[in-house]
Coordinates of C-alpha atoms in Angstrom, one line a residue:
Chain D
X1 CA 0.0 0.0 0.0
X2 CA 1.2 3.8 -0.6
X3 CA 0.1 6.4 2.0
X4 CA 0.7 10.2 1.7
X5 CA 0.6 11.2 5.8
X6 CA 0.2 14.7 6.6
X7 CA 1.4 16.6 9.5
X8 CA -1.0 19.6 9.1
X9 CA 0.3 23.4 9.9
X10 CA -0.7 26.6 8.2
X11 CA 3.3 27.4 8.4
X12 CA 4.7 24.3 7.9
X13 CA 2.9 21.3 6.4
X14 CA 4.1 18.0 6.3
X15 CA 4.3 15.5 4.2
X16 CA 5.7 12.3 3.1
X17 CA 5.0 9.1 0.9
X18 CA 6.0 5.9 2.1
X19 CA 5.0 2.4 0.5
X20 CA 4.9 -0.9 1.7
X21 CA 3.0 -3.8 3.5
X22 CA 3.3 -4.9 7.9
X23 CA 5.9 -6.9 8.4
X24 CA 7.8 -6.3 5.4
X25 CA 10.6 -3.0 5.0
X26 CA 9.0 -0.1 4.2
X27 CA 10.1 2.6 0.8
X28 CA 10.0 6.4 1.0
X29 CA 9.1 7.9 -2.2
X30 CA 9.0 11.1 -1.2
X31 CA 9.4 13.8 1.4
X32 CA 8.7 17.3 1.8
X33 CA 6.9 20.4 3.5
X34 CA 4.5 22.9 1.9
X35 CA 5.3 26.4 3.0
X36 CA 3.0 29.3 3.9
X37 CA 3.7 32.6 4.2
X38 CA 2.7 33.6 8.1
X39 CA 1.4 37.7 6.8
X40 CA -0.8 36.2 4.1
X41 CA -4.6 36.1 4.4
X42 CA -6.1 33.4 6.0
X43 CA -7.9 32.2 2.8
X44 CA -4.6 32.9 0.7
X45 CA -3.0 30.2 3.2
X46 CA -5.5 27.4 2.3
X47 CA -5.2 28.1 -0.7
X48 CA -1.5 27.2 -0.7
X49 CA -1.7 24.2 1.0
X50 CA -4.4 22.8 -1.1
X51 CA -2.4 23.2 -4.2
X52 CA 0.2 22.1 -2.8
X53 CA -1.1 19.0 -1.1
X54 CA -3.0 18.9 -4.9
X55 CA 0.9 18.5 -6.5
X56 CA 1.8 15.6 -4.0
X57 CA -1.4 13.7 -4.4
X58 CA -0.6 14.1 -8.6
X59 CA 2.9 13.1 -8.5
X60 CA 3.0 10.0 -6.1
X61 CA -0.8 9.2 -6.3
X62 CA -1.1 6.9 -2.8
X63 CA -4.4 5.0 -2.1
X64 CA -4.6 6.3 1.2
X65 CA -3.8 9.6 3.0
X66 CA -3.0 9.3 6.8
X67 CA -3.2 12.9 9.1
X68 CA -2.6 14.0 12.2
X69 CA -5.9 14.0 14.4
X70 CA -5.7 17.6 15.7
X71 CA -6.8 17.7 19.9
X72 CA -8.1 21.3 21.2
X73 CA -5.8 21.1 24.8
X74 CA -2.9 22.7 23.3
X75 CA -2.5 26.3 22.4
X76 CA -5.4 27.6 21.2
X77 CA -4.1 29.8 18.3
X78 CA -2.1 27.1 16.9
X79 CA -4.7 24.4 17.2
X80 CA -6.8 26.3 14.6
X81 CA -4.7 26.5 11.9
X82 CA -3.7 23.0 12.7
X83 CA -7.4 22.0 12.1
X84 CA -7.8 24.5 9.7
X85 CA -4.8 23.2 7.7
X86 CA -5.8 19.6 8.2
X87 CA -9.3 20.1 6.5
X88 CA -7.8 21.3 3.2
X89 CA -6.2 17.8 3.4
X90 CA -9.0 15.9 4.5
X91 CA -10.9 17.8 1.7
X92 CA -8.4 17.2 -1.1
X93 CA -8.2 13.3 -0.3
X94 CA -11.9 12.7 0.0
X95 CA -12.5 14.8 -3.4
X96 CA -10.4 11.9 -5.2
X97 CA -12.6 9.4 -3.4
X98 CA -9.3 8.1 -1.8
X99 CA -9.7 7.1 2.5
X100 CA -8.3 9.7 5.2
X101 CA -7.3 8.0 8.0
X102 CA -6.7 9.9 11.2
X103 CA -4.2 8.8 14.0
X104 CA -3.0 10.6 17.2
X105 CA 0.7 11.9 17.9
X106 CA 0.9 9.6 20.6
X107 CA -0.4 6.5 18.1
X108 CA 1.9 7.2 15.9
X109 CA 4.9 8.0 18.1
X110 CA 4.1 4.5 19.8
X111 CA 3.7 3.0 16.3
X112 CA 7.8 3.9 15.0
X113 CA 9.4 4.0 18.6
X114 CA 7.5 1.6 20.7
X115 CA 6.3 4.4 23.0
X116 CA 3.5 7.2 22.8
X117 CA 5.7 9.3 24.9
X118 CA 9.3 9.6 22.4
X119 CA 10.4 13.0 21.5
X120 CA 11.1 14.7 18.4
X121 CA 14.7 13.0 18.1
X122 CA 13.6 9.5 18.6
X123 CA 10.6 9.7 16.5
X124 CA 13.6 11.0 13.3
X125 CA 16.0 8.5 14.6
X126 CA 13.3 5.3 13.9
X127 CA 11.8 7.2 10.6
X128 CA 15.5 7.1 9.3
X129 CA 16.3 3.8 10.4
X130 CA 12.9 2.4 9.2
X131 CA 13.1 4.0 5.6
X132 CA 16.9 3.3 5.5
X133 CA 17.7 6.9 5.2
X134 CA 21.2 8.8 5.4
X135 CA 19.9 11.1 7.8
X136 CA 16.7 12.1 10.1
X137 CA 14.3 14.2 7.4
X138 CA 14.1 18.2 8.3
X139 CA 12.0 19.3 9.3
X140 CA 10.6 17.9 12.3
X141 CA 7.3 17.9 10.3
X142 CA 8.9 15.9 7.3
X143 CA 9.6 13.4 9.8
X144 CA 6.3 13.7 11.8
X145 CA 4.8 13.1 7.9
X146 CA 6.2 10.0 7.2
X147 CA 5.9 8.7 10.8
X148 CA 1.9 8.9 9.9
X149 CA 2.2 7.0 7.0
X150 CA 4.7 4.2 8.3
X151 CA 1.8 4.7 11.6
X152 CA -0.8 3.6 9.2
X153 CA 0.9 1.0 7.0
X154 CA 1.5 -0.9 10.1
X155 CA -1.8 0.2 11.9
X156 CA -4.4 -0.6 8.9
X157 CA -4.6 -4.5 8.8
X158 CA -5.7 -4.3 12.7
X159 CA -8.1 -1.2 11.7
X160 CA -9.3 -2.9 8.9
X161 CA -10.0 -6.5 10.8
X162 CA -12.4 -4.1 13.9
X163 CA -14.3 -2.7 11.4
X164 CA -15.3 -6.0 9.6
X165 CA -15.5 -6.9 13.6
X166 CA -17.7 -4.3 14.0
X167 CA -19.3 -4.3 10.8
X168 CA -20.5 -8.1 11.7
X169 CA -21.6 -7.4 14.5
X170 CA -23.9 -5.4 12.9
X171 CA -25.2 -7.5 10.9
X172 CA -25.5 -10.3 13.5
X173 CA -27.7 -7.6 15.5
X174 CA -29.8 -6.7 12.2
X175 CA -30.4 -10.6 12.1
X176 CA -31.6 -11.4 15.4
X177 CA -33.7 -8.1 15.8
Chain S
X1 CA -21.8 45.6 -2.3
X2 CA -23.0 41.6 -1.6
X3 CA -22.4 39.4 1.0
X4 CA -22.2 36.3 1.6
X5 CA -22.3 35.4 5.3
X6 CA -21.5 31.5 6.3
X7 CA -22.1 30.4 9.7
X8 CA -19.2 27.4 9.9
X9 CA -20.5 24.1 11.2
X10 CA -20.3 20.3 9.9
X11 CA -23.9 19.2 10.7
X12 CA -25.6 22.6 9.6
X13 CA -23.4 25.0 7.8
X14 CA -25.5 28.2 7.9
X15 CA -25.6 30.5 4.5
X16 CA -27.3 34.1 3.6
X17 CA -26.7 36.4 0.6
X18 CA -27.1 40.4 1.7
X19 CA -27.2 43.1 -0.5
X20 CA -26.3 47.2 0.1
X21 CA -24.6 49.4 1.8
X22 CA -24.2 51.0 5.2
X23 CA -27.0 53.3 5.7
X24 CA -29.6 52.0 3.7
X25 CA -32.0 49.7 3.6
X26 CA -30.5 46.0 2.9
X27 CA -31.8 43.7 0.8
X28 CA -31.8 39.8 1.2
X29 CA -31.0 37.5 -1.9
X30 CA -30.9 34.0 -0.3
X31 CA -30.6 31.9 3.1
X32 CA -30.4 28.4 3.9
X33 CA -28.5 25.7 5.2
X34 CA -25.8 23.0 4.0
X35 CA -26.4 20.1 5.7
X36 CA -24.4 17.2 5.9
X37 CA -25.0 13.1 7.8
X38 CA -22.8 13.0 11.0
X39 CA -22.3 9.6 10.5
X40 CA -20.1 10.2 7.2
X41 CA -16.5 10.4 7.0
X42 CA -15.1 13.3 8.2
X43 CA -13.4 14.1 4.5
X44 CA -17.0 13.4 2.6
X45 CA -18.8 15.7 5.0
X46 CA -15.8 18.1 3.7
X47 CA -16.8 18.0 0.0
X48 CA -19.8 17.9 0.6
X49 CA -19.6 21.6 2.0
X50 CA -17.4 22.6 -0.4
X51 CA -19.8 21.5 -2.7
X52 CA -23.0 23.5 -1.5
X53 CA -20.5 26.7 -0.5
X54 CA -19.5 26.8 -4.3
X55 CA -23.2 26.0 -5.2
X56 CA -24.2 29.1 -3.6
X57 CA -20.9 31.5 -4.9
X58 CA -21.7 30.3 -8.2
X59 CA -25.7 31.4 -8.0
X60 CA -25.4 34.5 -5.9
X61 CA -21.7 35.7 -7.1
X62 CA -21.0 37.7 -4.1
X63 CA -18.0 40.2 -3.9
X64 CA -17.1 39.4 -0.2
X65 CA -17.4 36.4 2.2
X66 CA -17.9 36.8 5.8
X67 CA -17.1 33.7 8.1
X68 CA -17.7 33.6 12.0
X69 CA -14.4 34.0 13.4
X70 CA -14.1 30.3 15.4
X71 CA -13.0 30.5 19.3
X72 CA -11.1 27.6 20.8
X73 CA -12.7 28.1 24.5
X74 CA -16.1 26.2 23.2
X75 CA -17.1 22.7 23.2
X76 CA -14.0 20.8 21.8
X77 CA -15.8 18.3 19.7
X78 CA -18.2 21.3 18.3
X79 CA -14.9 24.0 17.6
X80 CA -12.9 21.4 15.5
X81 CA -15.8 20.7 13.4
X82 CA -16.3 24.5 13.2
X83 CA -13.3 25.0 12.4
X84 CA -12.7 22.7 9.7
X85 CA -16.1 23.7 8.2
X86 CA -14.9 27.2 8.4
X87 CA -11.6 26.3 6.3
X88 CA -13.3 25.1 3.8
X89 CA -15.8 28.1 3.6
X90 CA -12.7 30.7 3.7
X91 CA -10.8 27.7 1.4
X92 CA -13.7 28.6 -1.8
X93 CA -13.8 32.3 -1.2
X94 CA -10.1 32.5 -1.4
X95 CA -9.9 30.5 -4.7
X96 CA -12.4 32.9 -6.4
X97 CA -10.3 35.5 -5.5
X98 CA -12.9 37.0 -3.0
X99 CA -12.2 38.7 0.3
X100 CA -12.4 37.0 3.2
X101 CA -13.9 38.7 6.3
X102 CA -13.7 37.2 10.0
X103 CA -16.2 38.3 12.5
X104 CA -16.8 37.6 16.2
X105 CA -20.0 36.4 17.5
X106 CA -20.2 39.7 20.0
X107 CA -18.9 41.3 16.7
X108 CA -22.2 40.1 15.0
X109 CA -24.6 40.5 17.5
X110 CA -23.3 44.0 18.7
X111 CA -23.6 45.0 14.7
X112 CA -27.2 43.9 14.5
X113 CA -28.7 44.2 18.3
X114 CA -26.8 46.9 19.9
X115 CA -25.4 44.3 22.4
X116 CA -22.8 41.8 22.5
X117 CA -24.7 39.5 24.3
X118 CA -27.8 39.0 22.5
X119 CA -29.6 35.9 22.2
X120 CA -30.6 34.0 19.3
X121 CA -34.3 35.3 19.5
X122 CA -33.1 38.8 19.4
X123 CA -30.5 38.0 16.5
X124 CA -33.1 36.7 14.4
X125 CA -36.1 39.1 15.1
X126 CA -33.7 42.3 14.2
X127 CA -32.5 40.4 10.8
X128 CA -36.2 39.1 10.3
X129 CA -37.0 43.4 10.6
X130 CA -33.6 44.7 8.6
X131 CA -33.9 42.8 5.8
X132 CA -38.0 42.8 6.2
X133 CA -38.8 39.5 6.3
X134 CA -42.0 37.9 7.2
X135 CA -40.7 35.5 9.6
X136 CA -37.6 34.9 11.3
X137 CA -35.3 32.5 9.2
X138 CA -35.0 28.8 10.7
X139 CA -32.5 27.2 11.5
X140 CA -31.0 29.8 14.0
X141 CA -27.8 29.1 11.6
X142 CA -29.3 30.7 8.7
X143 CA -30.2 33.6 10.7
X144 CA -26.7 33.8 12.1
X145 CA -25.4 33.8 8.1
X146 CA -27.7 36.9 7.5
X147 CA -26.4 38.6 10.5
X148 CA -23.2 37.8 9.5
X149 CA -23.7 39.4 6.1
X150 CA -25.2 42.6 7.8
X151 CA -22.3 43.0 10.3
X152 CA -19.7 43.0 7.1
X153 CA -21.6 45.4 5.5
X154 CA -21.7 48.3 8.2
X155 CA -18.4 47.2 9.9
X156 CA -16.5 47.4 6.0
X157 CA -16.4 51.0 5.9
X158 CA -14.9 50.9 9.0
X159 CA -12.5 48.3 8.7
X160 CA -11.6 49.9 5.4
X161 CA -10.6 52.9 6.5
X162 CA -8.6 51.3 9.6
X163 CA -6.7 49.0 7.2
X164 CA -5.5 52.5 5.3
X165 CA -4.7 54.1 7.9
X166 CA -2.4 51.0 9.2
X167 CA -1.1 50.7 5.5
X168 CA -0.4 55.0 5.6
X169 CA 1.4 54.2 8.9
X170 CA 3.9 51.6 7.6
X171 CA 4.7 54.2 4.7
X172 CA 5.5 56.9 6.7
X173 CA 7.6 54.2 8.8
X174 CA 9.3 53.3 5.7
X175 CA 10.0 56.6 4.5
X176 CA 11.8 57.9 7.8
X177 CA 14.1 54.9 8.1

């Protein structure tokens, strides 16, 4: 499977594309961080991101993207552009009918380093080891980006066997009632 | 000039069309409500509103888009919803090349009641008598659009002036140094 993650910021967006299955090594195919200017207009800033989330989703075409799940506890200004930032790539995903999966920091930081609570050096350190790069990505939100995707490569088989769980279960209930 | 005032939300995304200027009678051209299932993907109940947003740009063509500026203190559920709805809203207006406007709820009902801390009853009986209407407009989110819409139009002038003033400052600044 090949999954764009996102690590959504209205200054700094992440994003990487990793490919690969559980249980097998993993390929980066590409990372990067889409760039807004922090004096432009609100709207203008969306605007950016969406094309350039737009450009990553042409060129490397994954089947799923995999973003940050934004929490409102942390500082309130930055939470909204987080959110706000995080739409445009919810948005530009579901437009080309391809799923958005959403993941915690602490999922994913437990995901590549065995632990929820790792810092910003261990979570590069495993990315690079993982991906077999020369050296940790830069910025922190490259890293953070592919983090998410390697997250959900590893995560989706056990997602996808609760929701057939839960999905028959459903239909068990539908049965019987 | 004509406004277009959106009232952010997932579930009920609020929308009215306003037409005139500040000291004359205003004119209504449209209200409703984009509604979308909250049991759909996150990303689908995205285009979904981006979809109905551009539906009503496209119809009404207004020159200016007024969004509810989104506070972080709320309900967190409710003000990441709200938030993401609103990025999408500020997201179309952007891409046409319209101005975006942000307003605060006191903003809005101080503009339209006299008092920051109107209700919704007193919000939508002064918009039902502005824009002389022959009943109050349901949901309370279309009501909020309108008043959205009216607040941009009287507060523009000022706001206008402020932002070339600002801009005059920064000149003068640049000249002396």
């Amino acid at each position: 499977m090949r999954v764009l993650g996102v690590d959504p910021g209205l200054t700094r967006c992440g994003v990487g594309v990793v490919e690969g299955v559980a249980g097998r090594p993993l390929r980066m195919l590409g990372v990067g961080v889409v760039r807004t200017p922090a004096d432009a207009p609100i709207g203008d800033r969306l605007v950016l991101i969406e094309r350039g989330l737009e450009e990553w989703l042409e060129t490397h075409r994954p089947e799923f993207v995999a973003v940050e799940r934004v929490f409102s506890q942390h500082n309130v200004r930055t939470v909204m552009g987080t959110a706000q930032a995080s739409a445009v790539a919810m948005l530009c995903a579901a437009r080309r009918g391809l799923p958005v999966a959403l993941h915690t920091p602490s999922e994913v930081k437990a995901a590549v380093t065995g632990t929820g609570r790792a810092d910003k050096v261990q979570v590069g350190s495993m990315v690079t080891r993982l991906l077999r790069l020369d050296a940790p990505p830069k910025p922190a939100d490259a890293a953070d980006a592919l983090a998410l995707a390697i997250c959900h490569i590893w995560r989706a088989p056990a997602m996808n066997r609760l929701q057939q769980a839960v999905a028959a279960h459903r239909t068990t209930k539908g049965r019987i009632s």
